mmCIF file of C-alpha atoms in Angstrom:
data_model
loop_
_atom_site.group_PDB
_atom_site.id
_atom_site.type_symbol
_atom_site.label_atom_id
_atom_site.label_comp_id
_atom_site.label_asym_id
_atom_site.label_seq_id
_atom_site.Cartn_x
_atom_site.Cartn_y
_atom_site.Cartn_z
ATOM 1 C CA UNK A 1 84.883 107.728 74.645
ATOM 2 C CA UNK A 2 81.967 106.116 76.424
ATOM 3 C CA UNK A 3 82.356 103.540 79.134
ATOM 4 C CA UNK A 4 79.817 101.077 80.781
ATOM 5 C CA UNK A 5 79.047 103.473 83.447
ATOM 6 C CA UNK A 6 78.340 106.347 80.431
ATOM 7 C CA UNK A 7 75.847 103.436 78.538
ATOM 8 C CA UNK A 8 74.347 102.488 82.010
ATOM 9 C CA UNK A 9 73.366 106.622 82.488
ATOM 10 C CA UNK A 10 71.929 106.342 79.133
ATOM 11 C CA UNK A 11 69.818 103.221 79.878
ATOM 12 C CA UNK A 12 68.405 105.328 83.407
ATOM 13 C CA UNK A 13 67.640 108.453 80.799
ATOM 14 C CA UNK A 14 66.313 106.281 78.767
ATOM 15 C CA UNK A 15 63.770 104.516 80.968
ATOM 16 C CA UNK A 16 63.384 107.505 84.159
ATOM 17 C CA UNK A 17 64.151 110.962 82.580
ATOM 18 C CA UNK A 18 62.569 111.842 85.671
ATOM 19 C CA UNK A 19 65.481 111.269 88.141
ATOM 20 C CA UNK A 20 68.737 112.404 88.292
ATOM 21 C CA UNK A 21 71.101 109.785 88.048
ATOM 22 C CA UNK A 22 74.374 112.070 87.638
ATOM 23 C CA UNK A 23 75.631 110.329 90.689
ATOM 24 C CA UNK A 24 75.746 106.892 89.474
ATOM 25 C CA UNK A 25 78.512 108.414 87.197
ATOM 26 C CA UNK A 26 80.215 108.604 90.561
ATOM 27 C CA UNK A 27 79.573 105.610 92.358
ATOM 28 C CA UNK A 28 79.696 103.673 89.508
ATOM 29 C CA UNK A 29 83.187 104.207 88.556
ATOM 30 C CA UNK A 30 84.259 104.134 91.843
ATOM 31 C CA UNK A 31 82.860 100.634 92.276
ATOM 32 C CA UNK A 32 84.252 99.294 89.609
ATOM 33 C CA UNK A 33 87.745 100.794 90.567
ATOM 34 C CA UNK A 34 87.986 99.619 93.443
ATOM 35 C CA UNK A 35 87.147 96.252 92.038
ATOM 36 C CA UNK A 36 90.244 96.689 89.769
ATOM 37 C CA UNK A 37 92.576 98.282 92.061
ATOM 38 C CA UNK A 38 91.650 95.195 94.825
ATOM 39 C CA UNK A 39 92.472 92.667 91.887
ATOM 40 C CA UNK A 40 95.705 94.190 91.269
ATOM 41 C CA UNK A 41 96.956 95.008 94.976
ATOM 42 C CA UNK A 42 95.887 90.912 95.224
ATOM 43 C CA UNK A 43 97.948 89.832 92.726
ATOM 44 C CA UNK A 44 100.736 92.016 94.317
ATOM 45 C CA UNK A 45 100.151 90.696 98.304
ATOM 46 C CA UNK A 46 100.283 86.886 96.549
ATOM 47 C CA UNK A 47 103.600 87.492 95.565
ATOM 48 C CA UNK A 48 104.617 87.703 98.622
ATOM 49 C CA UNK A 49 102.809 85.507 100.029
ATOM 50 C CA UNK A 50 100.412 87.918 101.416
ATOM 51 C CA UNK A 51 96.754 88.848 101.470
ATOM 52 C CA UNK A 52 95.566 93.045 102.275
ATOM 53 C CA UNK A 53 95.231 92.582 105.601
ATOM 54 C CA UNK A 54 98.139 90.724 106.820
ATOM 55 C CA UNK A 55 100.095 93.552 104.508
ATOM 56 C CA UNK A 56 98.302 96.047 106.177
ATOM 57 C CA UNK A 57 99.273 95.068 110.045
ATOM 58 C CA UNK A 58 102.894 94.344 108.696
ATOM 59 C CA UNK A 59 102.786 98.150 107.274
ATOM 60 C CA UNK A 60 101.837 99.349 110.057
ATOM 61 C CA UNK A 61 103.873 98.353 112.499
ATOM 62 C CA UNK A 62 106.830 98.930 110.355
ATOM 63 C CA UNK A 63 105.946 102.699 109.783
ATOM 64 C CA UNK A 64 105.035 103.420 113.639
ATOM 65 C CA UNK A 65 108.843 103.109 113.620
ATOM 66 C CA UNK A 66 111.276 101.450 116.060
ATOM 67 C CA UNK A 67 110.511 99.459 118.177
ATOM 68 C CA UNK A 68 108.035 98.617 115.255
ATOM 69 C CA UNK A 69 105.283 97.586 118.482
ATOM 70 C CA UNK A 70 101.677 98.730 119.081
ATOM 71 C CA UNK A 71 98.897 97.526 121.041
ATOM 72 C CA UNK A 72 96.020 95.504 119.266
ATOM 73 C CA UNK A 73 93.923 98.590 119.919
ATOM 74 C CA UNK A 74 96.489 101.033 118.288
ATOM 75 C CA UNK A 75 96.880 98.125 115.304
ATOM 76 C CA UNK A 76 92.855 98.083 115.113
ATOM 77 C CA UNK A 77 92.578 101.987 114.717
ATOM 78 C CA UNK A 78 95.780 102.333 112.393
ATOM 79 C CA UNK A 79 95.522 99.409 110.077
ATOM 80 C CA UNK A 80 92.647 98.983 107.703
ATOM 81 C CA UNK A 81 91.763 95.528 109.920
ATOM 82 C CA UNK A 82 88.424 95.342 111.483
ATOM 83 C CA UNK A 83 88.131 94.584 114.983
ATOM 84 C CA UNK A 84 86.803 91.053 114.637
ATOM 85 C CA UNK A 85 89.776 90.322 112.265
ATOM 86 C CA UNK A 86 92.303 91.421 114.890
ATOM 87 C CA UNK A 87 93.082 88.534 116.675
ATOM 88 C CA UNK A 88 92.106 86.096 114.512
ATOM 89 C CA UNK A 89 95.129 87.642 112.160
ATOM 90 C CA UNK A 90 97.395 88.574 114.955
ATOM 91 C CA UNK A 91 96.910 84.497 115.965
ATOM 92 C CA UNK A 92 97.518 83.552 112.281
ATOM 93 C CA UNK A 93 100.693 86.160 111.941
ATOM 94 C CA UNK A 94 102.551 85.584 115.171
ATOM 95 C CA UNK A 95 102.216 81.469 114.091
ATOM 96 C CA UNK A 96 103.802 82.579 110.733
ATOM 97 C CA UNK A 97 107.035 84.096 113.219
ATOM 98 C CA UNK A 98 105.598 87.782 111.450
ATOM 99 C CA UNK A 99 104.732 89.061 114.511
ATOM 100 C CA UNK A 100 105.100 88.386 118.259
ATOM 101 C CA UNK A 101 103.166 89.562 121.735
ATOM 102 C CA UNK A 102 104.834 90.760 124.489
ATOM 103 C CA UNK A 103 103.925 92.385 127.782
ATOM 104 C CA UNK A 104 102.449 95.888 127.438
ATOM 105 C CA UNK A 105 105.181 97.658 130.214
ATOM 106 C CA UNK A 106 102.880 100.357 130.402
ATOM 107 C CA UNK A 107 99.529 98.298 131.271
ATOM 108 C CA UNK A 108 100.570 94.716 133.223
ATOM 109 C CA UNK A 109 97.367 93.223 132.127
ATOM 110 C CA UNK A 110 98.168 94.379 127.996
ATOM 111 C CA UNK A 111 99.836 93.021 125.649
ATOM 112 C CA UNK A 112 101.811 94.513 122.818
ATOM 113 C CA UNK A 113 102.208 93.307 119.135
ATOM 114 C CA UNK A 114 105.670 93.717 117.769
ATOM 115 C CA UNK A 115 107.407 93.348 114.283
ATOM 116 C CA UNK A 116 109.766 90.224 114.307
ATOM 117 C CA UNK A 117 112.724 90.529 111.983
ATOM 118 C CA UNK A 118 110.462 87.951 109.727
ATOM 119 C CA UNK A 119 107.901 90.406 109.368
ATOM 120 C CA UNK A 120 110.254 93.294 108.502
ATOM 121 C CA UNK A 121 112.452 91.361 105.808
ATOM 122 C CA UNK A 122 108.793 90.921 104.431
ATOM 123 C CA UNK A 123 107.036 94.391 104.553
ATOM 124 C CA UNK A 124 110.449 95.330 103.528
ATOM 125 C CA UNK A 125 110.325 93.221 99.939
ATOM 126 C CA UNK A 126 106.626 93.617 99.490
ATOM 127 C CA UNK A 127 106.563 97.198 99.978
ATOM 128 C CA UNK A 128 108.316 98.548 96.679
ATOM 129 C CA UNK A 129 106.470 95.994 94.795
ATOM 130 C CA UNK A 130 103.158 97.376 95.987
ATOM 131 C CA UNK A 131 103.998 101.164 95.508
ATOM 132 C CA UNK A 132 105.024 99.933 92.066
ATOM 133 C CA UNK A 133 102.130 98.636 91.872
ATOM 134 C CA UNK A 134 99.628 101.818 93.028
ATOM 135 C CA UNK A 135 102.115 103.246 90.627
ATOM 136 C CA UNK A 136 101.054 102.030 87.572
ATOM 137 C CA UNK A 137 97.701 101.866 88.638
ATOM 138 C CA UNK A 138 97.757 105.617 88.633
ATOM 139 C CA UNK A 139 99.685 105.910 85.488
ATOM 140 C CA UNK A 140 97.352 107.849 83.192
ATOM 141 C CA UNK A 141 97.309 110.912 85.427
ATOM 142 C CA UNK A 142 99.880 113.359 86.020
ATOM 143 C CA UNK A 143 100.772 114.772 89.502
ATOM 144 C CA UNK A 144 98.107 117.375 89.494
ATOM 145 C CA UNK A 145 95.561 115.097 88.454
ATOM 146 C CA UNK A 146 96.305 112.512 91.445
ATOM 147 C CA UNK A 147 96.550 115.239 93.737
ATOM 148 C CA UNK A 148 93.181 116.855 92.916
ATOM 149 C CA UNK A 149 91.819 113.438 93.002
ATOM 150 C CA UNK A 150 93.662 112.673 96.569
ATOM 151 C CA UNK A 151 92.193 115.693 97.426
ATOM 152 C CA UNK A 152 88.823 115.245 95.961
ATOM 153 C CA UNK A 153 88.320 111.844 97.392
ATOM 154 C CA UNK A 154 89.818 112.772 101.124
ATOM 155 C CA UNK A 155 86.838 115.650 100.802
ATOM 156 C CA UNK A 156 84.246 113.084 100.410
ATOM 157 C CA UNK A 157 85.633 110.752 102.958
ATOM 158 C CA UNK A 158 85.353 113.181 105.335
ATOM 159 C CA UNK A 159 81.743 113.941 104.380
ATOM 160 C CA UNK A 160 80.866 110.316 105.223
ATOM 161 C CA UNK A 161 82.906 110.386 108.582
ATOM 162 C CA UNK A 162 85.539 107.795 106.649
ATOM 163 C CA UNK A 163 88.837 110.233 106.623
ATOM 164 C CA UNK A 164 89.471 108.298 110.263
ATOM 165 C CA UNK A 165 92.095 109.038 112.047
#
C-alpha cells in the first residue's frame, strides 16, 4: 500500500531520475512520525495538566530514585530540556509546588532540584497513561519488530552523535 512519502519518491523519479532519493523514504517517514507521536504524547501530558518538558524533568527526577534530587546540570544532561529552558521551567515548576531548590551539601554555592510529594503524586498518575500511550502508538509491531527498530534507530543516533548519554 502506498503512502505520501511512497507518491512523493515517485514525484522526485519522476522529475530527477538522476538522484537518488531512497533516503527521503527515511526522513520522510520519520518526520511525519514524529509529528504524530508529538500530537499524541500532547494530548497525553494535557491530561495531566502537563506539557513534554515539564513531564520530562518530573520523570527524571522520579527515576534518579530517592531522594528524587539532582542538580540543574544533572537535570539539563538527563532530561530532554535544553539548557535555556532549564530555569525558566525549574522557575515555572517549583511555583506550581512540583519541584523545590535546596542547598547543594556537596557544593555551598549549588543548588539542588528536588521532587516535592506534588510532583511525585503527578509523574506517578501521568506515567501509566503515557506508557499506555507509547503503547498503542507502537501497536502494529510485535516485540521483534520494536526491538529491531529500537535498535535500528539507537544505531543511527549514534551515527549523528544523538545516543547522549
Amino acid at each position: 500500500m502506498a503512502d505520501h512519502v511512497d507518491r512523493v519518491l515517485a514525484q522526485w523519479h519522476a522529475e530527477r531520475p538522476d538522484l537518488d532519493v531512497s533516503p527521503m523514504a527515511v526522513i520522510g517517514r520519520l518526520s511525519r512520525l514524529g509529528a504524530l507521536v508529538d500530537a499524541e504524547l500532547r494530548r497525553t501530558f494535557a491530561r495531566h495538566g502537563l506539557d513534554r518538558a515539564t513531564f520530562d524533568v518530573l520523570a527524571t527526577l522520579r527515576r534518579s530514585g530517592p531522594p528524587y534530587r539532582l542538580t540543574p546540570t544533572e537535570l539539563m544532561r538527563s532530561a530532554m530540556v535544553t539548557s535555556g529552558a532549564i530555569t525558566q521551567r525549574l522557575d515555572k515548576m517549583e511555583a506550581l509546588g512540583l519541584v523545590e531548590r535546596t542547598p547543594n551539601e556537596a557544593d555551598g554555592r549549588g543548588v539542588c532540584v528536588q521532587l516535592t510529594e506534588t510532583g511525585g503524586e503527578l509523574i506517578d498518575r501521568a506515567l501509566p497513561d503515557h506508557v499506555e500511550t507509547e503503547h498503542r502508538i507502537l501497536a502494529a509491531l510485535d516485540a521483534g519488530e520494536r526491538e529491531e527498530l529500537a535498535a535500528t534507530l539507537r544505531t543511527l543516533l549514534e551515527s549523528l552523535g544523538g545516543a547522549g548519554s
